[in-house]
Structure formats: structure tokens, C-alpha cells
Amino acid sequence: MFEHGLAFRDKTLVNYCPSCKVVLSNEDSQGGKCDICHSDIVQKSKDVWYLRITEYADRLLEGLDRVDYLPNVKLQQRNWIGKSTGAFVDFEVKGSDGEKLKIYTTRPDTLFGVTFMVMAPEHPMIDKYADRISNMNEVRAYRSECAKKTEFERTQLVKDKTGVRLSGLSGINPVNGKEIPIYISDYVMMGYGTGAIMAVPAHDERDYDFAKKFGIDIIEVIKGGDISKAAYTGEGELVNSDFLNGIDNKKEAIEKITDFLAQKGIGEKGVQFKMKDWAFNRQRYWGEPIPIIYCPHCGMVPVPYDELPLKLPEVADFRPGQDGESPLAKIESFVNCKCPKCGADAKRETDTMPQWAGSSWYFLRYMDPHNNEAFASPEKLKYWGEVDWYNGGMEHVTRHMIYSRFWHKFLYDIGAVPLDEPYAKRTAQGLILGPDGEKMSKSKGNVVDPNDVVDEYGADVLRTYVLFMGDYEKAAPWSESSVKGCKRFIDRVWGLRNILTDGDEYSAELESAVHKTIKKVSSDIEAMKFNTAIAALMTLINKIYEKGSVNRAELKAFLTLLNPFAPHVTEELWSLEDFGGMLADGKWVDHDESKCVDDTVEIAVQINGKVRAKINVPADIEAPDAIALAKENETVAAAVAGKSVVKEIYVKGRLVNIVVK
Ligand code: ANZ
Ligand code: ZN
């Protein structure tokens, strides 16, 4: 990626604890406090490695149209990528040296309703004009308050807005020349759009709350709401908007104003993505070392291909070093090296890749695990193709899967894999909730430990229960009584030995039930409807106990069907009864469609009007199936053999007549 310009280093603000001297993730610095020592964190500028995933944003969206993911999975990915279309608009800044403040908006149609502007507290224009902003002290104090908040806290829709007006600078609305105040506020992010907005309090909730608090004008430009009570974010006819007045179609208004801005050279269409470039380095030991060498003469030089993969050195101390440095930075023998280009003394990058790196492509290695030349040969990659079906939790639907899809598309672009999407199909299992219906968590004390269930009831009961507890993709609460129900079911399976009789064919009483169960379990497993498959087996065992006996053929079929759910007990019974080999290695059972219906009728089969056989068919059978079944009959088959069929007739519920020559 480095060689393709897709990996780069950039200075970025990170959460840093000055007393622990460590860089903290957003999760480890909630409320502006360090999770370790509880002192105030600060934002510190640090070099960060990025992978330019944003370059692939459109392709990551487009690819979703070609894969078979659950609708919810696709939706979460689309939201994560977060494509937004709108416009960039330049506002002149009074008090500056002819500077323009560029903003990003999705609603250029509301331009006549702009009554103020807001910059992110970190906006570089503030520093540039620090000597002209008369309340710079107040600005600095506000900034350091903001530095303690995480991005998550800042993007929450809190009613109580904070901010500081920049005195000395003001904006000029390009469509009507009005002078408007410029504020800084933490609800505007430096990392999105341009880090500055035009605020339309009448039609944006955050701007509305801000305007109310700071006593700023609210001008309605879209009819339909009551702006004395709340921002109106719906659609409607444009008012107070000069040449846009009267238009009641948002799309049309946006097009018209965007064209106007473009003509005047003060704005242009714009696209933004929520997704940011992928911060790709960690100060941890466990991770693939980033194979870059810093040479005093050549700059950043990638480790040559024949020295890859770069392996982690053996160390005694895994902890990060001072100032949040990677543990590898302490290992002289690792750090010091020669520049591959000029041979000068050089130093290695000591940061490692995040856990998301390996999880993006490890599965490709399964296709060709012993290959010493490449991660997999082109032939193997072509033979195996994409992952047919990826099932997993919803927690990995955005970050991991999007990273992995990006990674794969890059490999595709450099010709390393034959397909540009790694996963053909994606499903997800529902979350198992605690007995109280809440998400399991240690703090709530509602965690069920599967090991305890195995100890008390056995692994088969646990498996059967987990697959039986509800629709596979839906969340379901843990139920101890249902676990007990599954235990009784497995006990009854074990008890089948006591009522076992001889018989190599299904008995007349159970034949239809067995065929029907085979059909249902087989198709339910394919459709991941494990719960209804198990329910069908429970129904069948009830029928068996009603009858009071099960023969060997029936038991074999039953054990085969239950084996995927309860592998231990079924395998044990299989072995005790000497059914031969391992059940898990054996063949699946087939069903006979004609035996899956309860209502059968006996019909006559005639050849040229003469009855040759009587057969049983389902009462509701259609003509083609009835005729096909008739021809399967041995006598009929023999009579028809070698002759040409002139006509075939089925008289519902009575007969099949085949006319031959
Ligand atoms: C004026 C406006 C009027 C807006 C209106 C919305 C409604 P999405 O859809 O998420 O792209 N915005 C732009 N940059 C921002 C930043 N760095 N931090 C916080 N907010 C930012 O939203 C884009 C909208 O979010 C933009 O459109 C802008 O507010 C705001 F009736 O501009 B809007
Ligand atoms: Zn060099």
C-alpha cells in the first residue's frame, strides 16, 4: 500500500495522558480522564500511519449491490461509510486579509436562512488571526475544555450548546451580502467537511439550540413548521429566499442554488464520507511490525520484498515505553538497521499494525497453507474463489468487514486475488441475552457461563438448546427451563435403545413421519432454521414413543438427523448399536417425496386401457408427477420399454392411462 500511495503518515491529535505518558483510545479516556490514573487527558499531536480507505469509499458502496448480505448488514455498512452529497461554499471573512471560510453543507438550498457560522475549535484560521481576535484568551480557555472531550461526546445531540464568538472576525453571506457572526463550538468537528459550517437555525436542530442559547436570529426559509417552537427539518416551499422563493422541491432548489454558486465561482458540488482514513499503527508489541525504515538520506524506505515478512523480535517486556512509544522502540537490535537503498545507518519503524490487519485476509492463507512463495498461488485462489458464506456477529459488520473488503479490493487491484469482493454471503446470529432479557454483562450479573451448562447438562444439551432457543438471527433471552426441556429430549433419545426392535425398513406407522422429518430437517438446516429442525425431531420422537418402539432403520435415520445438533450422544448410540463407522463420516439420509404426504390414494395404472398395476400416490398429486410415479413401477416400466408413448392421461385420484405404440 505504501508503494501505491495508499499508506501515509500524518500528524494527528490523539488523547494523551501527561502523567502516565501514554496515548489512550477514545474508550480509555471517557469524560476527559485517563482510565489508568484519572488525571486530565490532553490532545497531543502525534505521527499516525493511515491507510487511505477513503479512496475506496465509492467502490465499497458499489460492491454491496453485488453481494448477498443480510439487509441489515448492508445498511450498517452504508451508514458507516456515510456518503453525503452537498456543496462547498466560500464565505468571505471580514477582518481577515481577504480570506474565505469554506464550509460544507448538505442543504445549500437554505443559504438565505444562514444567520451565523461555526468553526471547529481547532480550526487553523483561528491561530492565523489570533492577534486580531480580541477575546483570544476566552477562545484558548474554551479550546482546552474541548480538548478533554472525545469525538463521541462531542457528536452527541446535547441540547445545551457551548461556544465562543470570535470578536474581530465575521462572515459575509455570499447570496445576500449580510454580515454574520462567527463562533467556535465543539459540535462542529475538524475532521468532517471543512471543519466549519454555515448555520441555519430555522432548519437544523443543533443550530437551533445554539441560536436560542446565544440569542441569534432565526430566519425561516422553508415553510411547514413552527420555528418559534423548534427547527423544521422537513420539506416545504422556499420563502425569504429571493430567486428560490416558491420552489417546493428540495432537489430542484439544491440544484438551482448549486448552479448559481458555481457560476459565481463561490461554491461547488461536494461529496463527503463519514468514514475516515484508517489509523493503522499501534504502540503495542502484538501486531505485525510496519515494514518501513527511516533513513537520514532517503527518508522512508520500505523493507525489501525478500526480507518480508518482518518478524517480531523476542522480548521480555511487552509494555509500551515512555511517551507512549512502542515496546519495540526499546530493542536496539530491532530498531537499528541499514538503509536498503543507500546502506547508511537507519532506524526501523517500531509501531505495529492493529488487530484488524491480520483479520482482513488471514482466510486467504487457508487456500494454500504450505506455499513458501506467496500467501496463496493464483491457481488455488481461483479454484477456491470467494468465501461462500460468512456467518458472524453483528459487532464485526462495520469495522472488520469494511477493512477486510477494502484490503481485498486492494489485493484485487494489484492482481493478487481474482475477485474484488471477499465474501459472497454474510449472515449473523442473534445475540444470546441474559435470563432478564438484557445484554449479558459482568456488571449486571446476568452472565451465563457455557462451561457451567456443560458441567451440569452436557455439551449436547447446550448445543441443542442454543440452536433451539429461537430464530437464528434474532436475539433471545436465556431460559433455564428450556435448557431442562432440551435435557429431557436428549434423555429420551438415549432411551430409544430400550425400545429398539429389528427392522431394516421404516415401519408402516412411522414411514411417512420419518420421510417428512428428513425433508424438514434437511431443508431447515440449509436455511439456518435450526430451531424448527430440532422441533421436528422432537415431534418425531413423540410419535416413536406413542408407538412404543423404534426399529433399527428408523433409529439410524433419527440419529443421522440429530447428529449435527447433538454429536456426542448420537455418535455414542451409533457405536453401541454397531451401525458401522463414524456417524459424522456417514451419509446424510434421503427422503422420498411421495412418502411425505399423509393422504395417499391407490390408483390404477393402465397401459392402452388395461390395468397393469396399482400404486399409492399423494392425494393432491399433479398429473406430471402421477405419470412419472406410474412409470417408476416395475411392471409398468417393463410394459412401456421399447415402445413409443402416444398419450398419457391422469384422472385425478383414480388412474393413469398410458397409450403406447
Ligand atoms: C447547513 C444546513 C442546513 C445543514 C440545514 C443541515 C441542515 P451529513 O449529512 O452528516 O453530511 N456539518 C458540516 N460539517 C460539519 C462538521 N465538521 N461538524 C459538524 N457538523 C457539520 O451532514 C452535513 C451537515 O452537517 C451540513 O449541512 C452542516 O450543516 C453540518 F437545514 O449546513 B448543514
Ligand atoms: Zn538511505
XYZ file of C-alpha atoms and ligand atoms in Angstrom:
695
model
C 0.000 0.000 0.000
C 2.928 2.290 0.756
C 4.229 1.916 -2.757
C 0.790 2.639 -4.174
C 0.425 5.824 -2.166
C -2.266 4.285 -0.010
C -0.261 4.309 3.224
C 0.883 7.627 4.609
C 1.916 9.329 7.828
C 0.208 12.377 9.178
C 0.280 14.430 12.348
C -2.948 13.970 14.225
C -4.369 14.877 17.589
C -4.563 11.919 19.911
C -5.739 11.549 23.504
C -2.688 11.620 25.719
C -2.238 11.271 29.462
C 0.657 13.500 30.528
C 1.236 11.678 33.808
C 1.132 8.104 32.503
C 2.772 9.264 29.267
C 0.551 7.051 27.179
C -1.696 7.529 24.189
C -5.240 6.498 25.028
C -8.029 5.283 22.804
C -11.389 7.069 22.954
C -12.759 4.250 25.106
C -9.912 4.617 27.590
C -10.388 8.344 28.045
C -14.088 8.856 28.715
C -15.033 12.135 30.320
C -11.624 13.578 29.556
C -9.987 11.487 32.285
C -7.301 8.869 31.931
C -8.641 5.406 32.650
C -5.412 4.444 34.424
C -4.577 7.401 36.696
C -7.745 9.546 36.360
C -5.847 12.721 35.599
C -6.969 15.068 32.823
C -6.044 13.942 29.349
C -4.813 16.339 26.711
C -4.844 16.266 22.948
C -1.387 15.736 21.609
C -0.124 15.875 18.083
C 1.369 12.562 17.054
C 2.505 10.888 13.858
C -0.073 8.377 12.776
C 0.070 5.870 9.947
C -3.021 5.840 7.796
C -4.332 3.607 5.068
C -6.270 5.598 2.516
C -9.503 3.606 2.724
C -11.464 6.735 1.753
C -10.127 6.263 -1.761
C -12.199 3.082 -1.910
C -15.376 4.513 -0.354
C -17.412 4.551 -3.551
C -16.294 1.076 -4.521
C -17.101 -0.245 -1.066
C -20.628 1.086 -1.542
C -20.984 -0.179 -5.096
C -19.784 -3.669 -4.154
C -22.679 -4.015 -1.732
C -25.023 -4.221 -4.713
C -23.296 -7.403 -5.828
C -23.149 -9.419 -2.615
C -25.697 -11.410 -0.672
C -25.511 -9.852 2.797
C -28.428 -9.528 5.208
C -30.209 -6.209 4.542
C -29.265 -5.011 7.996
C -25.605 -5.778 7.369
C -25.655 -3.755 4.158
C -27.413 -0.888 5.898
C -24.851 -0.755 8.697
C -22.029 -0.710 6.168
C -23.678 2.044 4.145
C -24.149 4.125 7.294
C -20.585 3.554 8.370
C -19.251 4.703 5.008
C -21.781 7.538 5.283
C -21.797 9.076 1.839
C -23.254 12.569 1.893
C -23.803 14.870 -1.046
C -23.998 18.630 -0.808
C -21.903 21.655 -1.596
C -18.844 23.572 -0.525
C -19.478 27.294 -0.211
C -16.963 30.103 0.332
C -17.862 32.849 2.795
C -15.744 35.992 2.833
C -14.302 36.754 6.248
C -14.464 40.387 7.272
C -11.456 41.314 9.397
C -9.150 38.888 7.594
C -6.790 39.530 4.682
C -9.392 38.718 2.057
C -9.643 35.195 3.371
C -12.542 32.862 2.569
C -14.049 30.467 5.058
C -15.053 27.314 3.206
C -17.965 25.338 4.605
C -19.618 22.054 3.716
C -23.390 21.799 3.676
C -25.941 19.237 2.606
C -28.544 21.992 2.418
C -27.303 24.784 0.157
C -30.993 25.489 -0.519
C -31.210 27.057 2.946
C -28.451 29.607 2.283
C -30.770 32.591 2.747
C -31.515 31.349 6.260
C -27.900 31.463 7.413
C -27.597 33.739 10.462
C -24.193 32.721 11.819
C -21.230 30.479 11.159
C -19.448 27.987 13.367
C -15.890 26.720 13.182
C -14.460 23.731 14.961
C -12.388 24.944 17.952
C -9.281 23.520 16.271
C -9.837 25.389 13.003
C -6.474 26.722 11.726
C -7.923 30.114 10.785
C -8.198 30.929 14.470
C -4.445 30.661 15.013
C -3.744 32.543 11.834
C -5.701 35.559 13.065
C -5.043 35.138 16.778
C -3.654 38.668 17.036
C -6.867 40.158 15.646
C -9.278 38.138 17.762
C -9.723 40.388 20.771
C -11.097 37.662 23.066
C -8.335 35.151 22.278
C -7.937 34.275 25.959
C -11.539 33.183 26.169
C -11.071 31.239 22.927
C -7.997 29.460 24.326
C -9.794 28.537 27.527
C -12.714 27.110 25.539
C -10.357 25.168 23.323
C -8.640 23.431 26.200
C -12.052 22.453 27.602
C -12.920 20.903 24.250
C -9.624 19.056 24.090
C -10.812 16.946 27.010
C -13.881 15.693 25.205
C -13.834 12.720 22.930
C -15.311 12.927 19.478
C -18.128 10.664 20.629
C -19.084 13.070 23.408
C -18.951 15.974 21.008
C -21.231 14.416 18.420
C -23.979 13.536 20.923
C -27.124 15.576 20.414
C -26.920 17.531 23.672
C -29.368 20.398 23.959
C -27.038 22.597 25.952
C -24.687 24.018 23.370
C -21.485 25.807 24.293
C -19.305 28.105 22.240
C -17.457 31.412 21.985
C -17.970 34.180 19.469
C -14.817 35.297 17.662
C -14.739 39.033 18.083
C -12.865 40.730 15.302
C -13.913 38.351 12.536
C -17.276 37.978 10.840
C -18.650 36.224 7.790
C -20.429 37.591 4.731
C -23.295 35.549 3.315
C -22.422 35.300 -0.389
C -26.036 35.310 -1.591
C -27.241 38.462 0.164
C -24.118 40.183 1.470
C -25.330 40.065 5.078
C -22.713 40.226 7.814
C -22.992 37.349 10.284
C -21.114 36.409 13.467
C -18.621 33.553 13.569
C -18.491 31.277 16.609
C -16.425 28.334 17.639
C -18.259 25.374 19.136
C -17.450 21.779 19.869
C -20.424 20.468 17.916
C -18.506 21.182 14.754
C -15.779 18.625 14.075
C -12.484 19.488 12.463
C -12.365 16.057 10.850
C -15.545 16.365 8.778
C -16.247 18.518 5.746
C -14.118 21.631 6.084
C -14.347 21.960 9.863
C -16.686 24.922 9.501
C -20.403 25.305 8.868
C -22.983 27.803 7.798
C -25.635 27.675 10.496
C -29.319 27.655 9.599
C -31.081 27.632 12.962
C -34.579 27.520 11.482
C -33.915 24.154 9.874
C -31.175 22.397 11.802
C -31.669 21.223 15.379
C -28.124 21.797 16.593
C -28.015 25.257 15.067
C -31.441 25.959 16.598
C -30.315 25.063 20.115
C -27.186 27.145 19.651
C -29.094 30.178 18.337
C -31.572 30.015 21.232
C -28.762 29.943 23.751
C -26.789 32.791 22.167
C -29.762 34.922 21.114
C -29.113 34.733 17.389
C -31.763 35.437 14.707
C -33.731 32.532 13.339
C -34.972 33.083 9.798
C -37.463 30.702 8.248
C -36.687 29.782 4.655
C -38.732 26.592 4.352
C -42.438 26.609 5.129
C -44.107 23.830 7.055
C -43.043 24.111 10.680
C -43.308 26.461 13.618
C -39.845 27.873 14.124
C -40.853 29.630 17.320
C -41.006 26.153 18.864
C -38.446 24.042 17.045
C -36.290 23.701 13.982
C -38.242 22.429 10.979
C -36.248 19.785 9.160
C -38.959 18.599 6.777
C -39.588 19.653 3.206
C -41.677 22.559 2.003
C -41.929 25.693 -0.093
C -38.983 28.101 -0.011
C -39.605 31.569 1.415
C -37.437 34.618 2.243
C -35.037 33.285 -0.348
C -35.075 35.713 -3.267
C -34.819 33.797 -6.533
C -35.542 30.483 -4.826
C -38.903 31.567 -3.442
C -41.807 29.359 -4.405
C -39.802 26.232 -5.181
C -41.204 23.363 -3.109
C -38.925 20.598 -4.281
C -35.734 20.231 -2.249
C -33.765 18.573 -5.022
C -34.708 21.255 -7.514
C -33.811 24.048 -5.081
C -30.460 22.471 -4.278
C -29.632 22.125 -7.966
C -30.618 25.707 -8.691
C -28.570 27.253 -5.875
C -25.583 24.997 -6.550
C -25.540 26.071 -10.193
C -25.790 29.693 -9.081
C -22.844 29.287 -6.688
C -20.770 27.537 -9.327
C -21.450 30.276 -11.867
C -20.357 32.923 -9.413
C -17.298 30.901 -8.531
C -18.163 30.801 -4.830
C -19.216 27.221 -4.444
C -19.296 23.767 -5.947
C -20.933 20.382 -5.576
C -19.307 18.252 -2.918
C -19.301 14.723 -1.602
C -18.268 13.746 1.915
C -17.877 10.448 3.674
C -18.276 9.750 7.381
C -15.627 7.089 7.062
C -12.156 8.390 7.723
C -8.810 7.066 6.659
C -7.839 4.029 8.667
C -5.449 4.840 11.541
C -3.125 1.938 11.141
C -0.443 1.952 13.836
C -0.428 0.865 17.451
C 2.177 1.147 20.194
C 1.818 -2.489 21.083
C 4.044 -5.500 20.831
C 1.440 -7.894 19.430
C 0.971 -6.914 15.843
C 2.757 -7.174 12.524
C 5.696 -4.713 12.557
C 5.201 -1.978 9.971
C 7.966 -2.726 7.440
C 9.324 0.780 6.942
C 12.862 2.046 7.504
C 13.747 5.671 8.225
C 16.958 6.686 6.530
C 18.540 10.078 7.219
C 19.254 10.429 3.486
C 16.458 8.588 1.704
C 13.560 9.208 4.067
C 11.002 6.437 4.383
C 12.116 3.266 2.626
C 10.035 0.075 2.555
C 11.721 -3.123 3.743
C 12.673 -5.016 0.531
C 10.370 -7.848 -0.535
C 12.986 -10.560 0.026
C 13.221 -9.561 3.689
C 9.495 -9.895 4.254
C 7.703 -10.859 6.365
C 9.365 -8.782 9.021
C 9.113 -10.811 12.214
C 8.666 -9.610 15.773
C 11.814 -9.861 17.881
C 11.679 -11.988 21.026
C 11.286 -9.722 24.030
C 10.960 -9.998 27.779
C 8.985 -6.799 28.292
C 5.784 -6.262 26.325
C 4.743 -2.987 27.937
C 4.711 0.270 25.989
C 7.658 2.550 26.610
C 7.728 6.138 27.847
C 5.749 8.766 25.959
C 3.537 6.095 24.509
C 6.320 4.575 22.427
C 6.017 1.058 21.117
C 7.751 -1.694 23.152
C 9.828 -2.389 20.047
C 11.457 1.046 20.368
C 13.407 -0.265 23.360
C 15.033 -3.056 21.375
C 18.212 -1.704 19.841
C 18.856 -4.775 17.737
C 15.457 -4.371 16.130
C 15.490 -0.608 15.732
C 18.951 -0.171 14.234
C 19.401 -1.326 10.678
C 20.912 -0.294 7.363
C 19.036 1.635 4.710
C 18.118 -0.816 1.915
C 18.706 1.940 -0.644
C 21.969 3.623 0.369
C 23.337 1.407 3.137
C 23.539 4.217 5.706
C 22.697 3.619 9.363
C 18.929 3.779 9.633
C 16.112 3.045 12.047
C 13.073 0.867 11.770
C 9.516 1.960 12.363
C 8.670 0.488 15.760
C 4.890 0.683 15.694
C 2.895 -2.388 14.812
C -0.271 -2.953 12.794
C -3.663 -3.147 14.512
C -5.512 -6.423 15.080
C -7.694 -5.509 12.086
C -4.765 -6.058 9.713
C -4.475 -9.815 10.039
C -8.215 -10.351 10.287
C -8.600 -8.702 6.883
C -7.021 -11.510 4.933
C -5.934 -14.481 7.097
C -8.504 -16.746 5.406
C -6.748 -16.469 2.054
C -3.907 -18.496 3.524
C -6.251 -21.422 4.185
C -6.441 -21.929 0.442
C -2.733 -22.696 0.179
C -1.214 -23.050 3.667
C 2.160 -24.555 2.713
C 3.086 -22.169 -0.069
C 6.537 -20.659 0.534
C 6.452 -18.285 -2.419
C 3.215 -16.408 -1.898
C 0.316 -16.253 0.536
C -1.517 -18.446 -1.976
C -0.992 -19.372 -5.601
C -3.189 -17.824 -8.314
C -4.461 -21.312 -9.206
C -5.567 -22.039 -5.643
C -7.120 -18.607 -5.278
C -9.033 -19.108 -8.480
C -10.103 -22.598 -7.543
C -11.472 -21.656 -4.127
C -12.821 -18.249 -5.106
C -14.595 -16.128 -2.565
C -15.793 -17.124 0.885
C -19.196 -18.592 0.046
C -20.784 -17.858 3.340
C -19.557 -15.815 6.253
C -21.587 -16.014 9.412
C -20.706 -13.999 12.464
C -21.733 -11.433 14.994
C -23.100 -8.022 14.105
C -20.239 -6.382 16.029
C -17.902 -7.192 13.151
C -20.136 -5.965 10.386
C -18.677 -2.491 10.116
C -15.064 -2.049 11.069
C -13.633 -5.512 10.448
C -15.697 -6.298 7.372
C -15.186 -2.928 5.749
C -11.445 -3.059 6.390
C -11.357 -6.564 5.006
C -13.332 -5.655 1.897
C -11.025 -2.681 1.311
C -7.949 -4.855 1.763
C -9.321 -7.396 -0.672
C -10.113 -4.760 -3.277
C -6.556 -3.510 -2.992
C -5.224 -7.045 -3.478
C -7.507 -7.320 -6.489
C -6.165 -4.058 -7.913
C -2.573 -5.281 -7.733
C -3.580 -8.602 -9.297
C -3.025 -10.694 -6.169
C -6.560 -12.108 -5.946
C -9.004 -12.899 -8.760
C -12.177 -11.370 -7.276
C -12.762 -7.937 -5.801
C -15.222 -8.966 -3.085
C -14.036 -11.465 -0.450
C -17.399 -12.628 0.907
C -20.325 -13.762 -1.230
C -22.820 -14.035 1.585
C -22.992 -12.652 5.118
C -25.409 -13.662 7.815
C -25.400 -13.012 11.526
C -26.615 -14.831 14.580
C -28.773 -13.148 17.167
C -27.340 -12.174 20.493
C -27.970 -14.527 23.394
C -29.326 -12.290 26.157
C -29.237 -12.875 29.883
C -32.239 -14.526 31.605
C -33.530 -10.985 32.301
C -33.689 -10.215 28.589
C -30.793 -7.758 28.838
C -27.451 -7.976 27.114
C -25.157 -10.146 29.225
C -22.604 -8.175 31.170
C -20.488 -8.809 34.203
C -21.696 -5.626 35.867
C -25.341 -6.698 35.560
C -24.532 -10.149 36.910
C -26.659 -11.818 34.247
C -23.913 -13.747 32.532
C -24.460 -17.433 31.835
C -21.184 -19.307 31.570
C -21.473 -22.059 28.955
C -18.918 -24.127 30.865
C -21.318 -24.334 33.802
C -24.069 -25.536 31.474
C -21.758 -28.174 30.023
C -20.829 -29.335 33.518
C -24.427 -29.654 34.605
C -26.203 -30.830 31.440
C -23.527 -31.828 28.954
C -22.339 -30.279 25.716
C -25.109 -31.858 23.636
C -27.805 -30.223 25.710
C -26.041 -26.866 25.469
C -25.687 -27.102 21.706
C -29.211 -28.303 21.163
C -30.601 -25.591 23.404
C -28.626 -22.753 21.819
C -29.814 -23.814 18.376
C -33.354 -24.385 19.601
C -33.799 -21.193 21.589
C -35.138 -19.035 18.782
C -34.763 -17.838 15.233
C -31.081 -17.973 14.484
C -30.732 -14.315 13.570
C -32.870 -12.948 16.399
C -31.810 -12.065 19.919
C -33.253 -14.355 22.582
C -33.065 -14.490 26.370
C -31.511 -17.450 28.137
C -34.091 -19.764 29.649
C -33.098 -22.331 32.231
C -36.397 -24.177 31.868
C -35.878 -24.550 28.118
C -32.418 -25.930 28.829
C -34.115 -28.515 31.055
C -36.570 -29.279 28.236
C -33.643 -29.991 25.931
C -32.098 -32.184 28.594
C -35.318 -34.253 28.715
C -35.262 -34.522 24.934
C -31.665 -35.785 24.898
C -32.527 -38.250 27.707
C -35.386 -39.581 25.619
C -33.024 -40.008 22.679
C -30.768 -42.066 24.902
C -33.782 -44.109 25.993
C -34.547 -45.158 22.414
C -32.201 -48.108 22.941
C -34.682 -49.591 25.385
C -37.442 -49.766 22.785
C -35.276 -50.771 19.845
C -36.508 -53.584 17.569
C -35.156 -55.186 14.409
C -36.152 -53.893 11.010
C -34.200 -52.591 8.052
C -37.060 -50.610 6.603
C -39.207 -47.918 8.113
C -42.338 -49.365 9.676
C -45.684 -48.600 8.072
C -46.756 -46.483 11.062
C -43.661 -44.285 11.068
C -42.703 -44.261 7.411
C -44.447 -41.050 6.483
C -43.318 -39.281 9.670
C -39.690 -40.274 9.091
C -39.689 -39.087 5.479
C -41.341 -35.854 6.428
C -38.834 -35.229 9.195
C -35.888 -35.935 6.909
C -37.274 -33.461 4.407
C -37.889 -30.783 7.002
C -34.600 -31.116 8.882
C -32.593 -31.164 5.644
C -34.148 -28.020 4.238
C -34.236 -26.242 7.605
C -30.507 -26.760 8.100
C -29.802 -25.252 4.685
C -31.973 -22.281 5.590
C -30.371 -21.961 9.066
C -33.716 -22.654 10.716
C -32.141 -24.845 13.347
C -34.881 -24.283 15.885
C -37.634 -25.670 13.673
C -35.399 -28.573 12.612
C -34.997 -29.557 16.260
C -38.725 -29.071 16.849
C -39.401 -31.546 14.016
C -37.119 -34.102 15.683
C -38.955 -33.581 18.973
C -42.250 -34.261 17.178
C -40.840 -37.415 15.640
C -39.580 -38.768 18.950
C -43.043 -38.202 20.419
C -44.532 -40.334 17.646
C -41.929 -43.019 18.302
C -42.783 -43.172 22.000
C -46.512 -43.188 21.190
C -45.922 -46.227 19.043
C -43.765 -47.751 21.771
C -40.935 -48.975 19.581
C -38.353 -47.863 17.061
C -36.657 -50.155 14.572
C -33.027 -50.023 13.504
C -33.722 -48.243 10.220
C -35.751 -45.573 11.996
C -33.161 -45.107 14.717
C -30.393 -44.745 12.137
C -32.329 -42.036 10.355
C -33.148 -40.280 13.607
C -29.543 -40.296 14.828
C -28.281 -39.031 11.485
C -30.666 -36.083 11.596
C -29.874 -35.211 15.197
C -26.119 -35.633 14.839
C -25.323 -32.030 13.804
C -27.101 -30.780 16.926
C -26.110 -33.413 19.472
C -22.971 -35.064 18.085
C -21.859 -36.909 21.220
C -24.938 -38.816 22.259
C -25.841 -39.709 18.673
C -22.339 -40.950 17.901
C -22.326 -42.997 21.089
C -25.637 -44.688 20.270
C -24.464 -45.316 16.712
C -21.396 -47.039 18.006
C -23.213 -49.045 20.732
C -25.602 -50.398 18.121
C -22.793 -51.233 15.702
C -24.350 -49.235 12.886
C -20.903 -49.085 11.287
C -18.185 -46.448 11.054
C -18.491 -42.943 12.410
C -21.851 -41.304 12.095
C -20.157 -37.992 11.386
C -18.405 -39.557 8.374
C -21.527 -41.280 7.102
C -24.073 -40.303 4.502
C -26.957 -37.970 5.118
C -30.392 -39.569 4.801
C -32.663 -39.018 1.816
C -36.387 -38.650 1.836
C -38.908 -39.929 -0.639
C -41.206 -37.128 -1.670
C -44.092 -39.432 -2.379
C -43.998 -40.643 1.206
C -44.073 -37.225 2.755
C -47.814 -36.803 2.498
C -50.279 -38.395 4.841
C -53.164 -38.623 2.440
C -52.383 -41.153 -0.207
C -54.761 -42.814 -2.600
C -54.425 -46.005 -4.555
C -54.727 -45.506 -8.273
C -54.735 -47.894 -11.188
C -52.152 -47.699 -13.914
C -53.414 -48.757 -17.327
C -51.450 -49.420 -20.446
C -53.643 -48.969 -23.510
C -56.714 -49.166 -21.292
C -55.727 -52.339 -19.493
C -54.908 -52.251 -15.755
C -51.310 -53.383 -15.215
C -50.573 -52.121 -11.687
C -51.911 -50.342 -8.639
C -49.785 -47.654 -6.943
C -50.088 -45.311 -3.976
C -49.790 -41.604 -4.716
C -50.336 -38.453 -2.666
C -53.989 -37.424 -2.903
C -53.131 -33.961 -4.208
C -50.548 -35.073 -6.760
C -50.410 -33.251 -10.107
C -50.591 -35.062 -13.439
C -46.884 -34.979 -14.407
C -45.822 -36.380 -11.006
C -48.510 -39.052 -11.058
C -47.447 -40.174 -14.518
C -43.792 -40.170 -13.522
C -44.549 -42.266 -10.438
C -46.600 -44.675 -12.526
C -43.670 -45.191 -14.869
C -41.385 -45.979 -11.950
C -43.472 -49.048 -11.218
C -41.555 -52.092 -12.450
C -44.420 -53.788 -14.314
C -45.391 -50.549 -15.992
C -41.789 -49.746 -16.872
C -41.378 -53.164 -18.481
C -44.577 -52.792 -20.460
C -43.595 -49.386 -21.779
C -39.984 -50.258 -22.511
C -39.042 -50.042 -26.184
C -42.417 -48.622 -27.202
C -43.228 -45.056 -28.065
C -45.657 -43.217 -25.854
C -48.555 -41.662 -27.759
C -50.580 -40.255 -24.912
C -50.544 -40.039 -21.120
C -53.610 -39.234 -19.041
C -54.105 -38.813 -15.298
C -57.635 -38.953 -13.901
C -57.344 -37.369 -10.514
C -57.442 -39.879 -7.673
C -58.382 -42.770 -9.992
C -55.997 -43.772 -12.719
C -53.117 -43.149 -15.058
C -53.540 -44.372 -18.617
C -50.543 -44.624 -20.896
C -51.179 -45.174 -24.599
C -48.212 -46.764 -26.350
C -47.479 -47.980 -29.873
C -26.423 23.959 6.628
C -27.585 23.135 6.990
C -28.900 23.481 6.999
C -27.213 21.837 7.333
C -29.847 22.537 7.381
C -28.104 20.865 7.718
C -29.430 21.235 7.733
P -24.162 15.000 6.864
O -25.483 14.577 6.305
O -23.774 14.245 8.067
O -23.097 15.102 5.814
N -21.816 19.958 9.135
C -20.961 20.113 8.095
N -19.684 19.961 8.507
C -19.748 19.692 9.825
C -18.752 19.448 10.818
N -17.462 19.468 10.513
N -19.150 19.219 12.091
C -20.474 19.226 12.401
N -21.440 19.465 11.513
C -21.092 19.680 10.233
O -24.388 16.479 7.464
C -23.853 17.594 6.873
C -24.434 18.785 7.611
O -23.838 18.817 8.910
C -24.084 20.076 6.921
O -25.228 20.679 6.325
C -23.752 21.004 8.085
O -24.985 21.590 8.428
C -23.274 20.069 9.155
F -31.133 22.867 7.384
O -25.323 23.027 6.574
B -25.702 21.737 7.203
Zn 19.151 5.715 2.612
